[in-house]
PDB file of C-alpha atoms in Angstrom:
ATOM      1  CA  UNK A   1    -228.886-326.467  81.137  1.00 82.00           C
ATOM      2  CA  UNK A   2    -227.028-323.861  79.378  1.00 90.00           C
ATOM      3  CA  UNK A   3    -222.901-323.729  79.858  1.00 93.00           C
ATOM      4  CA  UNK A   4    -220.828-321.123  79.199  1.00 94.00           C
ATOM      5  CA  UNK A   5    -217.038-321.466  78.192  1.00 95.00           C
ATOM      6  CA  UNK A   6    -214.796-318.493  78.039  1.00 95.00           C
ATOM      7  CA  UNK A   7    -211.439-317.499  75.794  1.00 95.00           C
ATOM      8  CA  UNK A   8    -208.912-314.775  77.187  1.00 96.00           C
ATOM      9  CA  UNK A   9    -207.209-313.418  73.783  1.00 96.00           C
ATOM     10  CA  UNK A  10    -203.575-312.088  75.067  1.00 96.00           C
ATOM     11  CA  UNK A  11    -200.864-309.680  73.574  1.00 93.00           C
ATOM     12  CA  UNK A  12    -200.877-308.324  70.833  1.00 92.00           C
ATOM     13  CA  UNK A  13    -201.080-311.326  68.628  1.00 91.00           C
ATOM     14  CA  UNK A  14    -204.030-312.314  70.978  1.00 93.00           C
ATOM     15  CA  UNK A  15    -202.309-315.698  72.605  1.00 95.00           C
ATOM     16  CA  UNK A  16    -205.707-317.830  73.154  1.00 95.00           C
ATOM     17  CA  UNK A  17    -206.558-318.785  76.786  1.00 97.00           C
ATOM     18  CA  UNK A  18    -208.572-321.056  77.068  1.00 96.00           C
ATOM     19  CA  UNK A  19    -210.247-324.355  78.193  1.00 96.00           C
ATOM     20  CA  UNK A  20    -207.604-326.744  75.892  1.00 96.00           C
ATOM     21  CA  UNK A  21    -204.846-325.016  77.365  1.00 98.00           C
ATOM     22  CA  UNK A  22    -205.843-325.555  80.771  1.00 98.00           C
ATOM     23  CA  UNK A  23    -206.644-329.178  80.543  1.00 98.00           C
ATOM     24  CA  UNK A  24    -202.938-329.210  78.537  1.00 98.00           C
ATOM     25  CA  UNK A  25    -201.705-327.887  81.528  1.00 98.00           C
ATOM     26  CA  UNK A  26    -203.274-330.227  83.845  1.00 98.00           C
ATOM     27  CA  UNK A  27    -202.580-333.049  82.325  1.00 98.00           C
ATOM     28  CA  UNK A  28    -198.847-332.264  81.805  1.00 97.00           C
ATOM     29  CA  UNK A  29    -198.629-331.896  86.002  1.00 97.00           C
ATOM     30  CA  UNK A  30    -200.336-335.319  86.146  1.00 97.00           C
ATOM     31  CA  UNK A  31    -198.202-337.184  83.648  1.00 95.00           C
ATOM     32  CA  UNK A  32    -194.962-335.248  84.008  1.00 95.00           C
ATOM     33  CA  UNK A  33    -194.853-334.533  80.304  1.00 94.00           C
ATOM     34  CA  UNK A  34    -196.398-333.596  77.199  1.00 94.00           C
ATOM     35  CA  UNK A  35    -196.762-336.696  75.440  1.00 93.00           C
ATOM     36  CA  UNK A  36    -198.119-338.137  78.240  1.00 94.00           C
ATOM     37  CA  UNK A  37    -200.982-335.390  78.432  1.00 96.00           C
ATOM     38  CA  UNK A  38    -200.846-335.263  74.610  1.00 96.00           C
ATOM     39  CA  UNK A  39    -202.127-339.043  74.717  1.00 95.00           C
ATOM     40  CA  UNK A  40    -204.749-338.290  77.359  1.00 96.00           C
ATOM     41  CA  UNK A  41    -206.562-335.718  75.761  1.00 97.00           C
ATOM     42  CA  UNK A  42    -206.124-337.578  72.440  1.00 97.00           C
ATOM     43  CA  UNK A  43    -203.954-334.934  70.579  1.00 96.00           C
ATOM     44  CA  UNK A  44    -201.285-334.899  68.369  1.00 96.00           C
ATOM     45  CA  UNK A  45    -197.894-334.548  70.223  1.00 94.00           C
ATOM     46  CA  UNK A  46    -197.025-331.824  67.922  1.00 95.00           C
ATOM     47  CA  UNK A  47    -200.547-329.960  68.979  1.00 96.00           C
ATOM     48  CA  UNK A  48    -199.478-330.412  72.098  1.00 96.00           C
ATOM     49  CA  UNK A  49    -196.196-328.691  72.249  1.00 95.00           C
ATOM     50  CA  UNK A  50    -197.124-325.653  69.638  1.00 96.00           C
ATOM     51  CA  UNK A  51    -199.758-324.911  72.268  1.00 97.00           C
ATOM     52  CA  UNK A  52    -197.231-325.120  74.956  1.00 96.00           C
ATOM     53  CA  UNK A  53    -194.980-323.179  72.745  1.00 96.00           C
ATOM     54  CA  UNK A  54    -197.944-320.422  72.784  1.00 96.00           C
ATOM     55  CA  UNK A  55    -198.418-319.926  75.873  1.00 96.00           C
ATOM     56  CA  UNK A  56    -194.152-319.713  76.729  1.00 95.00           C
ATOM     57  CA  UNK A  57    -194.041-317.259  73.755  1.00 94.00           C
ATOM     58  CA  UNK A  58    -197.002-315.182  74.829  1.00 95.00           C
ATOM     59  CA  UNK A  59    -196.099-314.845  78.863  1.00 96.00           C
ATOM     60  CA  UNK A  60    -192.761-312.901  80.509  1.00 95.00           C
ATOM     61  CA  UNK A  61    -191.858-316.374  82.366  1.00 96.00           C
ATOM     62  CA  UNK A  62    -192.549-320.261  81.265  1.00 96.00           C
ATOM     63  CA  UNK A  63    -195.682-321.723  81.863  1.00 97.00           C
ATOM     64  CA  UNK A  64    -193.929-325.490  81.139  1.00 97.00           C
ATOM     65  CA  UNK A  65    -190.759-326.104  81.707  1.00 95.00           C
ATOM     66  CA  UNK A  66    -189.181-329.551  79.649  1.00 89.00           C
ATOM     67  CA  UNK A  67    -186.069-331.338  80.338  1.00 82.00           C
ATOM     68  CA  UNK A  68    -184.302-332.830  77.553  1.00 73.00           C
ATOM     69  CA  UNK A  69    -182.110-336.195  77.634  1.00 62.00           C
ATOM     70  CA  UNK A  70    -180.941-337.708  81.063  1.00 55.00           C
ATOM     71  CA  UNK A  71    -182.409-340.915  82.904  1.00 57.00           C
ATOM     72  CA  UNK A  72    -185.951-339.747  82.833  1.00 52.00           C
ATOM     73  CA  UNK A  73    -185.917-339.324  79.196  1.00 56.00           C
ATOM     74  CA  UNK A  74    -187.037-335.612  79.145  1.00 70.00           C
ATOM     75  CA  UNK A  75    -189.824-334.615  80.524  1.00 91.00           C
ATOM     76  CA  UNK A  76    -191.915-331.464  81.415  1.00 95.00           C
ATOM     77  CA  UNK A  77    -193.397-329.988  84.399  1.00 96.00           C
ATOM     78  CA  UNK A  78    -195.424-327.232  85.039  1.00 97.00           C
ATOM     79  CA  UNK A  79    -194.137-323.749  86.364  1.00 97.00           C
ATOM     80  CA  UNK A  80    -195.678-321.392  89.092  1.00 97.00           C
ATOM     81  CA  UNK A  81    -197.341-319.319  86.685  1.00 97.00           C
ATOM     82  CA  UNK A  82    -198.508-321.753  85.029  1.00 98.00           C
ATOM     83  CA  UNK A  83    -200.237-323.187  88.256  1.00 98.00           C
ATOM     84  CA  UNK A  84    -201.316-319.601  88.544  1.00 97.00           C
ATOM     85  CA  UNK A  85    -202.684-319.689  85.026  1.00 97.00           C
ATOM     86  CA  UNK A  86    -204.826-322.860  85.992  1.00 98.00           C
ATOM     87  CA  UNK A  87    -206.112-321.925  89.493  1.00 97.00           C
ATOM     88  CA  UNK A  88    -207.004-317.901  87.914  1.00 97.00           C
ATOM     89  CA  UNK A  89    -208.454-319.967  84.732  1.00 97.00           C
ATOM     90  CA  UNK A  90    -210.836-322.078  87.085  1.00 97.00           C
ATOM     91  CA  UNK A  91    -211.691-319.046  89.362  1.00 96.00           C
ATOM     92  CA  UNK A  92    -212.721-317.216  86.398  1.00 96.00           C
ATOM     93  CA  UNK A  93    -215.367-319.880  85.373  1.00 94.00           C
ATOM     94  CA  UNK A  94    -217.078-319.882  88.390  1.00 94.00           C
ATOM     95  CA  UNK A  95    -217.011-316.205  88.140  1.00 94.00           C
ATOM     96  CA  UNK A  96    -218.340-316.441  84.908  1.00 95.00           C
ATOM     97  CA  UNK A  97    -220.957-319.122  85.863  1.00 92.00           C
ATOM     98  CA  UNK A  98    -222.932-317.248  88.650  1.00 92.00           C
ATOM     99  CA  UNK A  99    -222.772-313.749  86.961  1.00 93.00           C
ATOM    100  CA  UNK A 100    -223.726-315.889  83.748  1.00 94.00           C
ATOM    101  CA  UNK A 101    -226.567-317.688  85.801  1.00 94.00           C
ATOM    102  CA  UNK A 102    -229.510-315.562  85.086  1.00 95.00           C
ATOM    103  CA  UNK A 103    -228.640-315.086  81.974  1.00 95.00           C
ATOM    104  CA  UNK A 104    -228.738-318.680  81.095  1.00 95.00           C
ATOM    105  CA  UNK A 105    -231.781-319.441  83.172  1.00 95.00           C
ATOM    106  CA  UNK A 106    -233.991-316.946  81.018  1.00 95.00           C
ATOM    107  CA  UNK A 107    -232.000-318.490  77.521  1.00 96.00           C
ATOM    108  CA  UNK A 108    -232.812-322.356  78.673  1.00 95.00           C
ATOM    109  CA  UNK A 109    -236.343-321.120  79.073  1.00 95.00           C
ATOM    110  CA  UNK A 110    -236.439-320.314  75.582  1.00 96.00           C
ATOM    111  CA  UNK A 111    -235.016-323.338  74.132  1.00 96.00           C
ATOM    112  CA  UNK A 112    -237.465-325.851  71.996  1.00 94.00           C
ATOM    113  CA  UNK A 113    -239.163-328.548  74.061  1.00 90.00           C
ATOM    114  CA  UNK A 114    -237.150-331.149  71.944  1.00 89.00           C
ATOM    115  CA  UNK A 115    -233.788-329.957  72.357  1.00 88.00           C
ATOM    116  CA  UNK A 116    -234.000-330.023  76.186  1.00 84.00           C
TER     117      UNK A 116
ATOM    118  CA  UNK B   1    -205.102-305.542  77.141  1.00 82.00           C
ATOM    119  CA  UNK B   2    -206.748-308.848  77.577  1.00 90.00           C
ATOM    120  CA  UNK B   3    -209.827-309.472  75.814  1.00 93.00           C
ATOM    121  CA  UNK B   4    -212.731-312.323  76.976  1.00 94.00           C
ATOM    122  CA  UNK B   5    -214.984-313.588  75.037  1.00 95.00           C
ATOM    123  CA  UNK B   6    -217.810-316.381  76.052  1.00 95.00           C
ATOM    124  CA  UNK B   7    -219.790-319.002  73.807  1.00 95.00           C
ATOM    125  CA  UNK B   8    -222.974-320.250  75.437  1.00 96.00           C
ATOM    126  CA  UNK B   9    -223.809-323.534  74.396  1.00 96.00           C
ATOM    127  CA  UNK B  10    -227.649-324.920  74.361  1.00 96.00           C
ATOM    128  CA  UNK B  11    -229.842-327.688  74.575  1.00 93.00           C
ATOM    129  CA  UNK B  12    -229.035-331.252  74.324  1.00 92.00           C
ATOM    130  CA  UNK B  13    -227.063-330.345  71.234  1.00 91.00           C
ATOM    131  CA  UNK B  14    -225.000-327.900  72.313  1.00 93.00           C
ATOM    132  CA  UNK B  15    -225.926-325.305  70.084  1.00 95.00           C
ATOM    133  CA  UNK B  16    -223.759-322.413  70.072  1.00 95.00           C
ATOM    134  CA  UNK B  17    -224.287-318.502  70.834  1.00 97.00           C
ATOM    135  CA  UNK B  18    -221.565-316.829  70.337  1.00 96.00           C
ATOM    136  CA  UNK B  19    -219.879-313.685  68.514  1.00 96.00           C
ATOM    137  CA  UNK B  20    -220.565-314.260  65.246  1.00 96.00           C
ATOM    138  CA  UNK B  21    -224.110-315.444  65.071  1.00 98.00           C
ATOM    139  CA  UNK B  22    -224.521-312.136  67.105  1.00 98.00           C
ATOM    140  CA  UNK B  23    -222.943-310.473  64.728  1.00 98.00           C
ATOM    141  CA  UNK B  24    -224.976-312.197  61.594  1.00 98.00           C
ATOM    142  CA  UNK B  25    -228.395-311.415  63.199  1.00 98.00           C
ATOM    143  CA  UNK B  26    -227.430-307.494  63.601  1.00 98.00           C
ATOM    144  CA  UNK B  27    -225.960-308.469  60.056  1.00 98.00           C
ATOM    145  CA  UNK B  28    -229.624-309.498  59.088  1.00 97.00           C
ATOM    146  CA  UNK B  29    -231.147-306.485  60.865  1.00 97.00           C
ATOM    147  CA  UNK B  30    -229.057-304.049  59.289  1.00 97.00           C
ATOM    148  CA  UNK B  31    -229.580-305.442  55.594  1.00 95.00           C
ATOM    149  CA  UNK B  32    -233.221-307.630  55.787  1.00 95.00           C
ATOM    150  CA  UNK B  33    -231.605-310.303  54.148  1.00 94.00           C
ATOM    151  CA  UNK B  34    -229.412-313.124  54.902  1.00 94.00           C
ATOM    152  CA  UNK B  35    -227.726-312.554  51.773  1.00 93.00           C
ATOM    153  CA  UNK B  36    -226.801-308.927  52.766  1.00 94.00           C
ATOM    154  CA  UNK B  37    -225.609-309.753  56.286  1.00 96.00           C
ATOM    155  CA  UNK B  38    -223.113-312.741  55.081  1.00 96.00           C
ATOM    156  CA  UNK B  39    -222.068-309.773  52.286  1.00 95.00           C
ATOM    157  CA  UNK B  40    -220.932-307.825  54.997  1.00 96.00           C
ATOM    158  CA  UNK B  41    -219.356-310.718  57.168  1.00 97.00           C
ATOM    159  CA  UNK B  42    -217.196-312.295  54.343  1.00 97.00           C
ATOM    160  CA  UNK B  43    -219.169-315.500  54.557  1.00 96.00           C
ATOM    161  CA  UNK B  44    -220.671-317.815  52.225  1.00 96.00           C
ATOM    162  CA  UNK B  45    -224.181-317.623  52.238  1.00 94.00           C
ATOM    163  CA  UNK B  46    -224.430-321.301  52.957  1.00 95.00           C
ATOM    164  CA  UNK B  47    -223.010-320.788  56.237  1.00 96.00           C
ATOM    165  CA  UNK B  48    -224.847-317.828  57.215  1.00 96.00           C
ATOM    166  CA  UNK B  49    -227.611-319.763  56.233  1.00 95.00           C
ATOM    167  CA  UNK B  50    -227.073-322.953  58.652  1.00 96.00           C
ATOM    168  CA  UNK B  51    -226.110-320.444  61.153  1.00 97.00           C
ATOM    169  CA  UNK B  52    -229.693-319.237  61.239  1.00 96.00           C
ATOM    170  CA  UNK B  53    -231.428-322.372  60.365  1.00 95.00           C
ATOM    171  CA  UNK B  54    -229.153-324.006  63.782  1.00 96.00           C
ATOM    172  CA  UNK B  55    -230.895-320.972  66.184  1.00 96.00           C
ATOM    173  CA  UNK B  56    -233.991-321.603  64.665  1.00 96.00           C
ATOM    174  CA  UNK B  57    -233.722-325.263  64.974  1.00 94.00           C
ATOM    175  CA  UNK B  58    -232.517-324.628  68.955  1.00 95.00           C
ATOM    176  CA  UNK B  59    -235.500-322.054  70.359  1.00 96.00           C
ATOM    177  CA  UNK B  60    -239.136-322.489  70.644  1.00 95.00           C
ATOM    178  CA  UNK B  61    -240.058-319.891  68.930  1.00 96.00           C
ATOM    179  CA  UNK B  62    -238.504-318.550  65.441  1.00 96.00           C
ATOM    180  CA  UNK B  63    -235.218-316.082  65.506  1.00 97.00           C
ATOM    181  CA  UNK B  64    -235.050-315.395  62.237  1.00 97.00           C
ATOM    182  CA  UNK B  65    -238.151-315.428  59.455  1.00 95.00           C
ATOM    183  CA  UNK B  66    -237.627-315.289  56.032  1.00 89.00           C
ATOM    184  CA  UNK B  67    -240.079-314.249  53.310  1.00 82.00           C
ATOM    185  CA  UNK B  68    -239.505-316.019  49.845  1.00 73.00           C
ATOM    186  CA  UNK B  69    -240.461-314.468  46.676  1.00 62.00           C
ATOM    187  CA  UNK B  70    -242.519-311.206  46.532  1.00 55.00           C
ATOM    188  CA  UNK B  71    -242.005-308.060  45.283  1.00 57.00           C
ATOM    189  CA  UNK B  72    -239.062-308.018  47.543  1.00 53.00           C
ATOM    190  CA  UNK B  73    -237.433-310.960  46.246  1.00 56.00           C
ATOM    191  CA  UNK B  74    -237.991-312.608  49.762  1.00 70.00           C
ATOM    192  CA  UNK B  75    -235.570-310.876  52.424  1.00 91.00           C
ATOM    193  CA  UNK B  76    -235.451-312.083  56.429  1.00 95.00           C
ATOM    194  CA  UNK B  77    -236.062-310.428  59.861  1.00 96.00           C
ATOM    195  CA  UNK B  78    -235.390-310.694  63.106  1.00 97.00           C
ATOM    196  CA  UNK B  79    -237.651-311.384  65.184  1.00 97.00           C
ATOM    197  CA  UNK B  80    -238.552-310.229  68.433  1.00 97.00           C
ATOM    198  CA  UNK B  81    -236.530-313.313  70.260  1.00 97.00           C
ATOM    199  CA  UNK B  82    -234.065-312.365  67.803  1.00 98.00           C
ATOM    200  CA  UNK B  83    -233.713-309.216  69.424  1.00 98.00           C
ATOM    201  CA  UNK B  84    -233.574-310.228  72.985  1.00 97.00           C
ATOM    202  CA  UNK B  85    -230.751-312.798  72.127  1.00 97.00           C
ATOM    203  CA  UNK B  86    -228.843-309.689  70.832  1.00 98.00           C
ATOM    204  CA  UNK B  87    -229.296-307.981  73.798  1.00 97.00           C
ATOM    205  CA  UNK B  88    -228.960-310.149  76.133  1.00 97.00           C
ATOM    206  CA  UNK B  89    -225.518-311.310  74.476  1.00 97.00           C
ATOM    207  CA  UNK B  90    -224.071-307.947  74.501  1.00 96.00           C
ATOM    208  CA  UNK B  91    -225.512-307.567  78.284  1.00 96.00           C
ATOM    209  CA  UNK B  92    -224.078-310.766  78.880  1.00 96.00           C
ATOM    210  CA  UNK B  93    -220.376-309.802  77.373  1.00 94.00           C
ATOM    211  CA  UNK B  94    -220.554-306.737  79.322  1.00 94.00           C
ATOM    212  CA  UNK B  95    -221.101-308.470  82.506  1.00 94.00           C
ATOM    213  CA  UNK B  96    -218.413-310.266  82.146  1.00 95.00           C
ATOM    214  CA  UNK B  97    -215.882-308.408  81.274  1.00 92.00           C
ATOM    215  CA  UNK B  98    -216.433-306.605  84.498  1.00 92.00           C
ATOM    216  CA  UNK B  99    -216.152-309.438  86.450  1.00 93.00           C
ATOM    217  CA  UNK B 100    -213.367-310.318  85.117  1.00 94.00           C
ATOM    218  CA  UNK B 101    -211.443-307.322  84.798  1.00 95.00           C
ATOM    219  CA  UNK B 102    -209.137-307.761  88.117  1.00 95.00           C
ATOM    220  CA  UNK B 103    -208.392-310.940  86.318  1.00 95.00           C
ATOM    221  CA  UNK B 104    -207.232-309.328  83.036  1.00 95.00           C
ATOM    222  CA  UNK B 105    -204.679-306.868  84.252  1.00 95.00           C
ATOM    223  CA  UNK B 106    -203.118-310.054  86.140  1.00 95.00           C
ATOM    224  CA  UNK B 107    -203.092-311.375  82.850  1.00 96.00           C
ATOM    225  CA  UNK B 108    -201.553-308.435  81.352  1.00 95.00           C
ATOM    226  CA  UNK B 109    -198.951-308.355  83.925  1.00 95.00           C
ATOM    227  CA  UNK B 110    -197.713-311.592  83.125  1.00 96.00           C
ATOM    228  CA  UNK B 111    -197.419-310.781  79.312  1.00 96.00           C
ATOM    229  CA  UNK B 112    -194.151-310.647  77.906  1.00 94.00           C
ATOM    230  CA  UNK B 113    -192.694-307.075  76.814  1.00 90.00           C
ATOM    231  CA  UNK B 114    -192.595-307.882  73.193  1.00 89.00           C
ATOM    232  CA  UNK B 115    -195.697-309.105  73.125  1.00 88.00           C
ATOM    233  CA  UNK B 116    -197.442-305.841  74.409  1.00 84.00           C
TER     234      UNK B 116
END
């Protein structure tokens, strides 16, 4: 079945949205920090944070929040926008989806026996 | 303002449709050549070559044909699937970037002032 994945371009120096970011962001709420997320996903730690870096540079307010030094050793967590980012990020996939649906019914229908 | 864009990916491969191998076919429609179109686009010709040969390789019936040698010193045209995957991309981008417009100016709201 066909998917579709979509990229929000932001600002002026069009900030990417998109499905990386998200899963950054949701794995930096599960693991309470970046490296830990950064491991998850399988990405370089410095990936990691000049994505995070992106999205604090692109919005008005922090997306991820870190804490340097103390007991915990650091650590990030994720801010109410960027909860908002996920949840609006998720809600505009399914959006996407069943507008998209018809679409990618008639495409599938097109697509050589072999590849299916 | 926030821009969306969407990939559709196909078959068991994943191929994708997205901007630019729109972009190459009304390249190839424009010029009737594959050479002509990746002239336009800044690409190599390689690549705007395995972009078509990857569509042609994911539908059941041809997007592309070429004709080699000739008076015309061979040339390529879209076909008439060709044409309905143009369409129905740009329908496709149009649909959603009404459906997600409510989501956009949230967006936008949440950009930072120098960023506008």
């Amino acid at each position: 079945m066909a998917r579709v994945r979509i990229g929000i371009y932001l600002g002026k120096a069009g900030h990417k949205l998109g499905r990386g970011k998200v899963q950054l962001l949701e794995g930096i709420r599960r693991h309470g920090s970046i490296s830990g997320a950064a491991r998850e996903l399988g990405m370089a730690y410095r990936h990691a944070w000049e994505m995070v870096d992106d999205l604090n540079t692109c919005f008005r307010d922090p997306v991820v929040e870190t804490a340097t030094g103390g007991r915990a050793g650091g650590g990030a967590s994720v801010t109410a926008l960027g909860e908002e980012l996920i949840e609006r990020f998720h809600a505009m996939e399914e959006t996407v989806a069943s507008a998209m649906a018809v679409h990618l019914e008639a495409l599938d229908a097109r697509v050589a026996e072999r590849e299916r």
